[in-house]
Amino acid sequence: MNAKPRALSGVKPTASSLHLGNYIGAIKNWVKMQEDYDSFYFIPDLHAITVDFDPATLAERTRNTVAQYIAAGVDPNESTLYVQSQVPEHAQLAWVLNCITSFGEASRMTQFKDKSQKGGADSSTVGLFAYPMLMAADILLYNANFVPVGEDQRQHLELTRNLAGRFNNRFGEVFTMPEPLIFKETAKIYDLQEPTSKMSKTGLSPNGAIDFSDEPKVVAKKIKSAVTDDGSEIAFDRDNKPGVSNLLTIYSALTDRPIEAIVEEYRGKMYGHLKVDLADIVVEAMTPIRERVAELKAEPEKLDEIIAHGAEKARAIAQDTLSKVYDKVGFLAAAK
Ligand code: ATP
Ligand code: MG
């Protein structure tokens, strides 16, 4: 028996590279969690096609994300690392969950409202609307106890819990009730050019995000050209000094030092001092990751093997859960 609680999370392959926000807000925590949790980290490619996507680059982005997870410290021997579309049970369970979700409750999901408002009703897909039920399936298939996510995903986790409870009550106990694991100190990282919007893979400003794939020169340039605020005092004040506060958050996350200590150290110094030092810190954190990605991609067969092995491990569990669900719902068992 595995006594460790199970944790599950993923980052969508919606861009050619992950960014510093994904690292600080997600992957850095996952790496630490591997020891104490039975960890499942996956690449949600089914979720990536809920918004506009390019079939010519999706597979490469998915492979690249696998390499970036590993380079950042996800150990495929310790964690179960897999690609969502290679485990068909995700889509199969999502269908069942769609059928126990009311249209009204799905309509209340703020991520759908936000993302669909940007493009208008005719450019939003039914897939985007069904995203939260697919996410519920991702979690419930593996009986995950904890789901490390950002604050933005809290509502989806609440829906997942409602669906788990509803299914168990109506059809009989199958699912484990998951809890969100929201790290308070892993604050949200904001866009370097628009420090009131979150740093995102699909953000608008080209210099707003630091990508895992950025060369040191590019990293330094992006940090040095980050938008700062009026005045010259280095202080943490999210409302009045969003730019500097964001730089302090990144500094703190990468050095594991409290923000107050950093503010104290830079008392009387200029924004430029902070930026020069932060550029070095980010380059130092990201360079080994970028180099390791290149090594992993130079051995594609090895990467293929890791991906295949992960899918096999994940599928064994997913098949077991799905067959219980199908049985409870009353589907006729297929001949073996
Ligand atoms: P997209 O623009 O496609 O939505 P994204 O950059 O928001 O991409 P997701 O795949 O939606 O990335 O999120 C993956 C994980 O990274 C989640 O756990 C999320 O909370 C975390 N994350 C994403 N952006 C940030 C950020 N700016 N700061 C901290 N954590 C983040
Ligand atoms: Mg997102």
mmCIF file of C-alpha atoms and ligand atoms in Angstrom:
data_model
loop_
_atom_site.group_PDB
_atom_site.id
_atom_site.type_symbol
_atom_site.label_atom_id
_atom_site.label_comp_id
_atom_site.label_asym_id
_atom_site.label_seq_id
_atom_site.Cartn_x
_atom_site.Cartn_y
_atom_site.Cartn_z
ATOM 1 C CA MET A 1 0.000 0.000 0.000
ATOM 2 C CA ASN A 2 1.122 3.494 -0.748
ATOM 3 C CA ALA A 3 0.753 5.521 2.436
ATOM 4 C CA LYS A 4 1.577 8.892 0.932
ATOM 5 C CA PRO A 5 -1.327 11.154 0.023
ATOM 6 C CA ARG A 6 -1.762 11.542 -3.709
ATOM 7 C CA ALA A 7 -1.286 14.900 -5.462
ATOM 8 C CA LEU A 8 -2.050 15.784 -9.064
ATOM 9 C CA SER A 9 -1.432 18.821 -11.264
ATOM 10 C CA GLY A 10 -0.587 19.980 -14.792
ATOM 11 C CA VAL A 11 0.352 22.922 -17.010
ATOM 12 C CA LYS A 12 -1.271 23.217 -20.453
ATOM 13 C CA PRO A 13 0.966 23.010 -23.552
ATOM 14 C CA THR A 14 -0.491 26.256 -24.941
ATOM 15 C CA ALA A 15 2.797 27.893 -25.892
ATOM 16 C CA SER A 16 6.246 27.004 -27.180
ATOM 17 C CA SER A 17 7.606 27.293 -23.628
ATOM 18 C CA LEU A 18 6.516 27.439 -20.007
ATOM 19 C CA HIS A 19 7.272 30.682 -18.150
ATOM 20 C CA LEU A 20 8.583 31.894 -14.828
ATOM 21 C CA GLY A 21 5.044 32.136 -13.384
ATOM 22 C CA ASN A 22 4.471 28.439 -14.131
ATOM 23 C CA TYR A 23 7.789 27.660 -12.471
ATOM 24 C CA ILE A 24 7.281 29.694 -9.301
ATOM 25 C CA GLY A 25 3.520 29.126 -8.991
ATOM 26 C CA ALA A 26 3.446 25.462 -9.925
ATOM 27 C CA ILE A 27 6.456 23.348 -10.878
ATOM 28 C CA LYS A 28 8.833 24.526 -8.145
ATOM 29 C CA ASN A 29 6.260 23.345 -5.590
ATOM 30 C CA TRP A 30 5.640 20.061 -7.378
ATOM 31 C CA VAL A 31 9.331 19.248 -7.207
ATOM 32 C CA LYS A 32 9.353 19.785 -3.450
ATOM 33 C CA MET A 33 6.189 17.721 -3.059
ATOM 34 C CA GLN A 34 7.565 14.612 -4.758
ATOM 35 C CA GLU A 35 9.041 13.275 -1.565
ATOM 36 C CA ASP A 36 5.934 13.514 0.593
ATOM 37 C CA TYR A 37 3.231 12.912 -1.987
ATOM 38 C CA ASP A 38 2.487 10.187 -4.470
ATOM 39 C CA SER A 39 2.654 12.714 -7.296
ATOM 40 C CA PHE A 40 0.878 12.715 -10.656
ATOM 41 C CA TYR A 41 1.995 15.430 -13.052
ATOM 42 C CA PHE A 42 0.488 15.486 -16.506
ATOM 43 C CA ILE A 43 0.409 17.522 -19.701
ATOM 44 C CA PRO A 44 -3.234 18.574 -20.251
ATOM 45 C CA ASP A 45 -3.256 18.599 -24.060
ATOM 46 C CA LEU A 46 -7.014 17.918 -24.186
ATOM 47 C CA HIS A 47 -7.418 21.202 -22.306
ATOM 48 C CA ALA A 48 -5.038 22.978 -24.698
ATOM 49 C CA ILE A 49 -7.487 22.537 -27.601
ATOM 50 C CA THR A 50 -10.357 24.304 -25.774
ATOM 51 C CA VAL A 51 -8.924 27.574 -27.093
ATOM 52 C CA ASP A 52 -7.456 28.426 -30.492
ATOM 53 C CA PHE A 53 -4.546 26.080 -31.266
ATOM 54 C CA ASP A 54 -2.301 24.995 -34.100
ATOM 55 C CA PRO A 55 -2.246 21.257 -34.934
ATOM 56 C CA ALA A 56 1.173 21.688 -36.558
ATOM 57 C CA THR A 57 2.815 22.657 -33.266
ATOM 58 C CA LEU A 58 0.737 20.958 -30.563
ATOM 59 C CA ALA A 59 2.664 17.660 -30.486
ATOM 60 C CA GLU A 60 6.005 19.473 -30.302
ATOM 61 C CA ARG A 61 4.718 21.710 -27.508
ATOM 62 C CA THR A 62 3.559 18.665 -25.606
ATOM 63 C CA ARG A 63 6.975 16.980 -25.906
ATOM 64 C CA ASN A 64 8.671 20.214 -24.975
ATOM 65 C CA THR A 65 6.512 20.532 -21.861
ATOM 66 C CA VAL A 66 7.485 17.009 -20.813
ATOM 67 C CA ALA A 67 11.153 17.973 -21.206
ATOM 68 C CA GLN A 68 10.615 21.227 -19.296
ATOM 69 C CA TYR A 69 8.906 19.435 -16.384
ATOM 70 C CA ILE A 70 11.818 17.011 -16.113
ATOM 71 C CA ALA A 71 14.444 19.731 -16.529
ATOM 72 C CA ALA A 72 12.804 21.731 -13.737
ATOM 73 C CA GLY A 73 13.065 18.753 -11.405
ATOM 74 C CA VAL A 74 10.062 16.467 -11.916
ATOM 75 C CA ASP A 75 11.562 12.993 -11.632
ATOM 76 C CA PRO A 76 9.740 10.485 -13.854
ATOM 77 C CA ASN A 77 10.885 7.650 -11.611
ATOM 78 C CA GLU A 78 9.444 9.246 -8.536
ATOM 79 C CA SER A 79 6.317 10.842 -10.000
ATOM 80 C CA THR A 80 3.841 9.573 -12.574
ATOM 81 C CA LEU A 81 4.427 11.845 -15.574
ATOM 82 C CA TYR A 82 2.066 11.447 -18.539
ATOM 83 C CA VAL A 83 0.275 13.067 -21.466
ATOM 84 C CA GLN A 84 -3.478 13.413 -20.949
ATOM 85 C CA SER A 85 -4.596 12.421 -24.484
ATOM 86 C CA GLN A 86 -2.688 9.124 -24.151
ATOM 87 C CA VAL A 87 -5.015 8.110 -21.336
ATOM 88 C CA PRO A 88 -8.436 8.021 -23.046
ATOM 89 C CA GLU A 89 -10.233 7.515 -19.723
ATOM 90 C CA HIS A 90 -9.984 11.285 -19.055
ATOM 91 C CA ALA A 91 -12.384 12.048 -21.909
ATOM 92 C CA GLN A 92 -14.580 9.056 -21.048
ATOM 93 C CA LEU A 93 -15.040 10.058 -17.424
ATOM 94 C CA ALA A 94 -15.545 13.697 -18.414
ATOM 95 C CA TRP A 95 -18.571 12.633 -20.468
ATOM 96 C CA VAL A 96 -20.192 10.992 -17.472
ATOM 97 C CA LEU A 97 -19.450 14.061 -15.334
ATOM 98 C CA ASN A 98 -20.922 16.357 -18.025
ATOM 99 C CA CYS A 99 -24.134 14.403 -17.636
ATOM 100 C CA ILE A 100 -24.384 15.040 -13.884
ATOM 101 C CA THR A 101 -23.475 18.748 -14.113
ATOM 102 C CA SER A 102 -26.298 21.226 -14.547
ATOM 103 C CA PHE A 103 -26.017 23.804 -17.280
ATOM 104 C CA GLY A 104 -26.578 26.507 -14.666
ATOM 105 C CA GLU A 105 -23.682 25.481 -12.453
ATOM 106 C CA ALA A 106 -21.285 25.178 -15.401
ATOM 107 C CA SER A 107 -22.410 28.645 -16.527
ATOM 108 C CA ARG A 108 -21.274 30.121 -13.235
ATOM 109 C CA MET A 109 -17.602 29.269 -13.790
ATOM 110 C CA THR A 110 -15.722 32.553 -13.926
ATOM 111 C CA GLN A 111 -12.847 31.247 -16.075
ATOM 112 C CA PHE A 112 -15.332 30.486 -18.849
ATOM 113 C CA LYS A 113 -16.931 33.882 -18.448
ATOM 114 C CA ASP A 114 -13.533 35.621 -18.601
ATOM 115 C CA LYS A 115 -12.093 33.627 -21.482
ATOM 116 C CA SER A 116 -15.312 33.648 -23.536
ATOM 117 C CA GLN A 117 -15.912 37.370 -23.054
ATOM 118 C CA LYS A 118 -12.585 38.059 -24.700
ATOM 119 C CA GLY A 119 -13.593 36.363 -27.952
ATOM 120 C CA GLY A 120 -17.397 36.533 -27.932
ATOM 121 C CA ALA A 121 -19.937 33.687 -27.768
ATOM 122 C CA ASP A 122 -19.389 32.497 -31.338
ATOM 123 C CA SER A 123 -15.671 32.041 -30.937
ATOM 124 C CA SER A 124 -15.921 30.176 -27.607
ATOM 125 C CA THR A 125 -16.191 26.435 -27.970
ATOM 126 C CA VAL A 126 -18.361 23.934 -26.140
ATOM 127 C CA GLY A 127 -15.016 22.397 -25.145
ATOM 128 C CA LEU A 128 -14.109 25.567 -23.248
ATOM 129 C CA PHE A 129 -17.477 25.417 -21.505
ATOM 130 C CA ALA A 130 -16.873 21.763 -20.560
ATOM 131 C CA TYR A 131 -13.300 22.419 -19.376
ATOM 132 C CA PRO A 132 -14.154 22.269 -15.635
ATOM 133 C CA MET A 133 -15.796 18.849 -15.968
ATOM 134 C CA LEU A 134 -12.739 17.514 -17.821
ATOM 135 C CA MET A 135 -10.591 18.935 -15.041
ATOM 136 C CA ALA A 136 -12.803 17.155 -12.507
ATOM 137 C CA ALA A 137 -12.253 13.915 -14.438
ATOM 138 C CA ASP A 138 -8.465 14.481 -14.419
ATOM 139 C CA ILE A 139 -8.529 14.642 -10.646
ATOM 140 C CA LEU A 140 -11.168 12.039 -9.784
ATOM 141 C CA LEU A 141 -9.769 9.327 -12.085
ATOM 142 C CA TYR A 142 -6.714 9.029 -9.846
ATOM 143 C CA ASN A 143 -8.436 9.549 -6.497
ATOM 144 C CA ALA A 144 -6.142 12.489 -5.868
ATOM 145 C CA ASN A 145 -6.212 13.807 -2.292
ATOM 146 C CA PHE A 146 -4.566 17.140 -3.047
ATOM 147 C CA VAL A 147 -4.477 19.374 -6.072
ATOM 148 C CA PRO A 148 -1.821 22.105 -5.973
ATOM 149 C CA VAL A 149 -3.288 24.979 -7.997
ATOM 150 C CA GLY A 150 -3.326 28.725 -8.167
ATOM 151 C CA GLU A 151 -6.085 30.790 -6.615
ATOM 152 C CA ASP A 152 -7.664 31.047 -10.108
ATOM 153 C CA GLN A 153 -8.542 27.342 -10.002
ATOM 154 C CA ARG A 154 -10.296 27.301 -6.624
ATOM 155 C CA GLN A 155 -13.774 27.479 -8.146
ATOM 156 C CA HIS A 156 -13.072 24.540 -10.456
ATOM 157 C CA LEU A 157 -11.883 22.495 -7.509
ATOM 158 C CA GLU A 158 -15.087 23.310 -5.670
ATOM 159 C CA LEU A 159 -17.060 22.032 -8.666
ATOM 160 C CA THR A 160 -14.937 18.871 -8.693
ATOM 161 C CA ARG A 161 -15.806 18.300 -5.037
ATOM 162 C CA ASN A 162 -19.504 18.844 -5.713
ATOM 163 C CA LEU A 163 -19.450 16.377 -8.596
ATOM 164 C CA ALA A 164 -17.553 13.769 -6.564
ATOM 165 C CA GLY A 165 -20.090 14.037 -3.736
ATOM 166 C CA ARG A 166 -23.053 13.989 -6.106
ATOM 167 C CA PHE A 167 -21.790 10.918 -7.943
ATOM 168 C CA ASN A 168 -20.985 9.031 -4.736
ATOM 169 C CA ASN A 169 -24.428 9.815 -3.261
ATOM 170 C CA ARG A 170 -26.391 8.892 -6.308
ATOM 171 C CA PHE A 171 -24.494 5.898 -7.647
ATOM 172 C CA GLY A 172 -22.380 4.641 -4.748
ATOM 173 C CA GLU A 173 -18.943 5.459 -3.370
ATOM 174 C CA VAL A 174 -16.247 5.610 -6.072
ATOM 175 C CA PHE A 175 -14.446 8.931 -5.779
ATOM 176 C CA THR A 176 -12.086 10.360 -3.177
ATOM 177 C CA MET A 177 -12.859 13.941 -2.121
ATOM 178 C CA PRO A 178 -9.952 16.142 -3.305
ATOM 179 C CA GLU A 179 -8.667 19.226 -1.460
ATOM 180 C CA PRO A 180 -7.067 22.228 -3.103
ATOM 181 C CA LEU A 181 -3.496 22.903 -2.018
ATOM 182 C CA ILE A 182 -3.034 26.615 -2.444
ATOM 183 C CA PHE A 183 0.380 27.836 -1.413
ATOM 184 C CA LYS A 184 -0.066 31.270 0.102
ATOM 185 C CA GLU A 185 3.528 32.330 -0.317
ATOM 186 C CA THR A 186 3.725 31.244 -3.947
ATOM 187 C CA ALA A 187 2.056 34.444 -4.921
ATOM 188 C CA LYS A 188 0.906 35.052 -8.380
ATOM 189 C CA ILE A 189 3.598 36.357 -10.744
ATOM 190 C CA TYR A 190 2.490 39.261 -12.911
ATOM 191 C CA ASP A 191 3.318 40.315 -16.453
ATOM 192 C CA LEU A 192 6.544 42.351 -16.514
ATOM 193 C CA GLN A 193 5.091 44.899 -18.903
ATOM 194 C CA GLU A 194 1.569 44.989 -17.470
ATOM 195 C CA PRO A 195 2.049 44.223 -13.797
ATOM 196 C CA THR A 196 -1.682 44.163 -13.076
ATOM 197 C CA SER A 197 -2.273 41.136 -15.361
ATOM 198 C CA LYS A 198 -0.893 37.738 -14.525
ATOM 199 C CA MET A 199 2.152 36.437 -16.403
ATOM 200 C CA SER A 200 0.663 34.009 -18.890
ATOM 201 C CA LYS A 201 1.604 31.751 -21.790
ATOM 202 C CA THR A 202 -1.046 33.424 -23.871
ATOM 203 C CA GLY A 203 -0.449 36.971 -22.640
ATOM 204 C CA LEU A 204 -0.321 39.900 -25.024
ATOM 205 C CA SER A 205 2.976 41.636 -24.300
ATOM 206 C CA PRO A 206 5.920 39.806 -25.879
ATOM 207 C CA ASN A 207 8.363 40.904 -23.169
ATOM 208 C CA GLY A 208 5.915 40.354 -20.319
ATOM 209 C CA ALA A 209 6.858 36.738 -19.587
ATOM 210 C CA ILE A 210 10.210 35.084 -19.005
ATOM 211 C CA ASP A 211 10.216 31.771 -20.811
ATOM 212 C CA PHE A 212 12.154 28.671 -19.807
ATOM 213 C CA SER A 213 13.648 28.836 -23.310
ATOM 214 C CA ASP A 214 14.976 32.419 -23.029
ATOM 215 C CA GLU A 215 18.749 32.877 -23.348
ATOM 216 C CA PRO A 216 20.414 34.681 -20.400
ATOM 217 C CA LYS A 217 20.733 37.887 -22.428
ATOM 218 C CA VAL A 218 17.019 37.896 -23.158
ATOM 219 C CA VAL A 219 16.164 37.191 -19.521
ATOM 220 C CA ALA A 220 18.313 40.100 -18.359
ATOM 221 C CA LYS A 221 16.836 42.428 -20.958
ATOM 222 C CA LYS A 222 13.271 41.543 -19.987
ATOM 223 C CA ILE A 223 13.931 42.114 -16.277
ATOM 224 C CA LYS A 224 15.770 45.375 -16.897
ATOM 225 C CA SER A 225 12.977 46.686 -19.093
ATOM 226 C CA ALA A 226 10.224 45.616 -16.681
ATOM 227 C CA VAL A 227 7.716 48.381 -16.021
ATOM 228 C CA THR A 228 8.305 49.969 -12.633
ATOM 229 C CA ASP A 229 6.252 52.527 -10.796
ATOM 230 C CA ASP A 230 6.285 56.232 -10.041
ATOM 231 C CA GLY A 231 8.608 57.271 -7.240
ATOM 232 C CA SER A 232 11.900 55.571 -6.528
ATOM 233 C CA GLU A 233 11.440 53.804 -3.202
ATOM 234 C CA ILE A 234 11.727 50.019 -3.234
ATOM 235 C CA ALA A 235 8.675 48.899 -1.279
ATOM 236 C CA PHE A 236 6.118 46.117 -1.435
ATOM 237 C CA ASP A 237 2.723 47.634 -2.205
ATOM 238 C CA ARG A 238 0.631 45.626 -4.618
ATOM 239 C CA ASP A 239 -1.914 48.417 -5.230
ATOM 240 C CA ASN A 240 0.336 51.417 -5.648
ATOM 241 C CA LYS A 241 3.576 49.756 -6.769
ATOM 242 C CA PRO A 242 2.550 46.676 -8.754
ATOM 243 C CA GLY A 243 5.725 46.609 -10.879
ATOM 244 C CA VAL A 244 8.250 46.709 -8.048
ATOM 245 C CA SER A 245 6.097 44.405 -5.912
ATOM 246 C CA ASN A 246 6.162 41.834 -8.698
ATOM 247 C CA LEU A 247 9.968 42.011 -8.929
ATOM 248 C CA LEU A 248 10.192 41.575 -5.160
ATOM 249 C CA THR A 249 7.888 38.552 -5.309
ATOM 250 C CA ILE A 250 10.075 36.894 -7.951
ATOM 251 C CA TYR A 251 13.217 37.733 -5.965
ATOM 252 C CA SER A 252 11.734 36.251 -2.812
ATOM 253 C CA ALA A 253 10.473 33.081 -4.502
ATOM 254 C CA LEU A 254 13.803 32.302 -6.168
ATOM 255 C CA THR A 255 15.992 33.032 -3.150
ATOM 256 C CA ASP A 256 13.597 31.646 -0.503
ATOM 257 C CA ARG A 257 14.008 34.883 1.458
ATOM 258 C CA PRO A 258 11.140 36.870 2.967
ATOM 259 C CA ILE A 259 10.142 40.002 1.063
ATOM 260 C CA GLU A 260 10.716 42.230 4.123
ATOM 261 C CA ALA A 261 14.380 41.191 4.297
ATOM 262 C CA ILE A 262 14.866 42.062 0.631
ATOM 263 C CA VAL A 263 13.148 45.443 1.036
ATOM 264 C CA GLU A 264 15.441 46.126 4.006
ATOM 265 C CA GLU A 265 18.533 45.228 1.977
ATOM 266 C CA TYR A 266 17.571 47.647 -0.817
ATOM 267 C CA ARG A 267 16.627 50.522 1.442
ATOM 268 C CA GLY A 268 17.923 53.747 -0.152
ATOM 269 C CA LYS A 269 18.874 51.992 -3.411
ATOM 270 C CA MET A 270 17.334 52.529 -6.847
ATOM 271 C CA TYR A 271 15.050 50.330 -8.943
ATOM 272 C CA GLY A 272 18.029 49.728 -11.242
ATOM 273 C CA HIS A 273 20.027 48.029 -8.476
ATOM 274 C CA LEU A 274 17.190 45.667 -7.752
ATOM 275 C CA LYS A 275 16.759 44.849 -11.425
ATOM 276 C CA VAL A 276 20.447 44.132 -12.043
ATOM 277 C CA ASP A 277 20.600 41.732 -9.102
ATOM 278 C CA LEU A 278 17.276 40.112 -9.938
ATOM 279 C CA ALA A 279 18.388 39.521 -13.525
ATOM 280 C CA ASP A 280 21.363 37.530 -12.170
ATOM 281 C CA ILE A 281 19.134 35.556 -9.819
ATOM 282 C CA VAL A 282 16.661 34.625 -12.554
ATOM 283 C CA VAL A 283 19.452 33.705 -14.992
ATOM 284 C CA GLU A 284 21.053 31.511 -12.352
ATOM 285 C CA ALA A 285 17.770 29.725 -11.621
ATOM 286 C CA MET A 286 16.730 29.236 -15.236
ATOM 287 C CA THR A 287 20.021 28.442 -17.014
ATOM 288 C CA PRO A 288 20.414 24.873 -15.715
ATOM 289 C CA ILE A 289 16.794 24.193 -16.668
ATOM 290 C CA ARG A 290 17.264 25.499 -20.207
ATOM 291 C CA GLU A 291 20.451 23.457 -20.637
ATOM 292 C CA ARG A 292 18.830 20.290 -19.338
ATOM 293 C CA VAL A 293 15.909 20.730 -21.763
ATOM 294 C CA ALA A 294 18.395 20.804 -24.649
ATOM 295 C CA GLU A 295 20.032 17.590 -23.378
ATOM 296 C CA LEU A 296 16.695 15.832 -23.053
ATOM 297 C CA LYS A 297 15.612 16.869 -26.524
ATOM 298 C CA ALA A 298 18.879 15.581 -27.963
ATOM 299 C CA GLU A 299 17.775 12.081 -26.933
ATOM 300 C CA PRO A 300 14.256 11.798 -28.341
ATOM 301 C CA GLU A 301 14.035 8.001 -27.879
ATOM 302 C CA LYS A 302 14.645 8.377 -24.166
ATOM 303 C CA LEU A 303 11.930 11.004 -23.916
ATOM 304 C CA ASP A 304 9.541 8.744 -25.869
ATOM 305 C CA GLU A 305 10.268 5.945 -23.444
ATOM 306 C CA ILE A 306 9.512 8.141 -20.430
ATOM 307 C CA ILE A 307 6.237 9.287 -22.009
ATOM 308 C CA ALA A 308 5.174 5.736 -22.865
ATOM 309 C CA HIS A 309 6.028 4.456 -19.415
ATOM 310 C CA GLY A 310 4.071 7.290 -17.747
ATOM 311 C CA ALA A 311 0.979 6.608 -19.859
ATOM 312 C CA GLU A 312 1.095 2.948 -18.933
ATOM 313 C CA LYS A 313 1.352 3.673 -15.189
ATOM 314 C CA ALA A 314 -1.436 6.256 -15.321
ATOM 315 C CA ARG A 315 -3.711 4.100 -17.453
ATOM 316 C CA ALA A 316 -3.686 1.178 -15.061
ATOM 317 C CA ILE A 317 -5.238 3.401 -12.385
ATOM 318 C CA ALA A 318 -7.519 5.314 -14.730
ATOM 319 C CA GLN A 319 -8.961 2.102 -16.200
ATOM 320 C CA ASP A 320 -9.735 0.789 -12.774
ATOM 321 C CA THR A 321 -11.656 3.927 -11.752
ATOM 322 C CA LEU A 322 -13.486 4.206 -15.055
ATOM 323 C CA SER A 323 -14.665 0.605 -14.937
ATOM 324 C CA LYS A 324 -16.120 1.212 -11.461
ATOM 325 C CA VAL A 325 -17.882 4.320 -12.742
ATOM 326 C CA TYR A 326 -19.281 2.548 -15.812
ATOM 327 C CA ASP A 327 -20.535 -0.257 -13.637
ATOM 328 C CA LYS A 328 -22.251 2.091 -11.153
ATOM 329 C CA VAL A 329 -23.863 4.115 -13.947
ATOM 330 C CA GLY A 330 -25.290 0.921 -15.434
ATOM 331 C CA PHE A 331 -23.399 0.645 -18.703
ATOM 332 C CA LEU A 332 -23.405 -2.853 -20.148
ATOM 333 C CA ALA A 333 -19.995 -4.396 -19.550
ATOM 334 C CA ALA A 334 -18.048 -4.975 -22.763
ATOM 335 C CA ALA A 335 -17.048 -8.564 -23.517
ATOM 336 C CA LYS A 336 -13.417 -9.210 -22.557
HETATM 337 P P1 ATP B 1 -2.720 29.996 -20.401
HETATM 338 O O1 ATP B 1 -2.371 31.406 -20.779
HETATM 339 O O2 ATP B 1 -2.761 29.043 -21.553
HETATM 340 O O3 ATP B 1 -3.923 29.889 -19.495
HETATM 341 P P2 ATP B 1 -1.002 29.847 -18.099
HETATM 342 O O4 ATP B 1 0.320 30.485 -18.181
HETATM 343 O O5 ATP B 1 -2.086 30.553 -17.363
HETATM 344 O O6 ATP B 1 -1.449 29.516 -19.583
HETATM 345 P P3 ATP B 1 -1.863 27.319 -17.091
HETATM 346 O O7 ATP B 1 -1.544 26.105 -17.883
HETATM 347 O O8 ATP B 1 -3.228 27.917 -17.187
HETATM 348 O O9 ATP B 1 -0.778 28.425 -17.476
HETATM 349 O O10 ATP B 1 -1.531 27.103 -15.540
HETATM 350 C C1 ATP B 1 -0.671 26.092 -15.090
HETATM 351 C C2 ATP B 1 -0.278 26.280 -13.642
HETATM 352 O O11 ATP B 1 0.595 27.410 -13.527
HETATM 353 C C3 ATP B 1 -1.440 26.530 -12.681
HETATM 354 O O12 ATP B 1 -1.193 25.830 -11.468
HETATM 355 C C4 ATP B 1 -1.401 28.019 -12.458
HETATM 356 O O13 ATP B 1 -1.966 28.382 -11.216
HETATM 357 C C5 ATP B 1 0.106 28.307 -12.539
HETATM 358 N N1 ATP B 1 0.347 29.662 -13.036
HETATM 359 C C6 ATP B 1 0.090 30.118 -14.279
HETATM 360 N N2 ATP B 1 0.440 31.407 -14.397
HETATM 361 C C7 ATP B 1 0.932 31.780 -13.197
HETATM 362 C C8 ATP B 1 1.463 33.013 -12.687
HETATM 363 N N3 ATP B 1 1.521 34.099 -13.425
HETATM 364 N N4 ATP B 1 1.879 33.038 -11.393
HETATM 365 C C9 ATP B 1 1.813 31.930 -10.607
HETATM 366 N N5 ATP B 1 1.320 30.754 -11.034
HETATM 367 C C10 ATP B 1 0.889 30.666 -12.300
HETATM 368 MG MG MG B 2 -4.174 29.810 -17.342
#
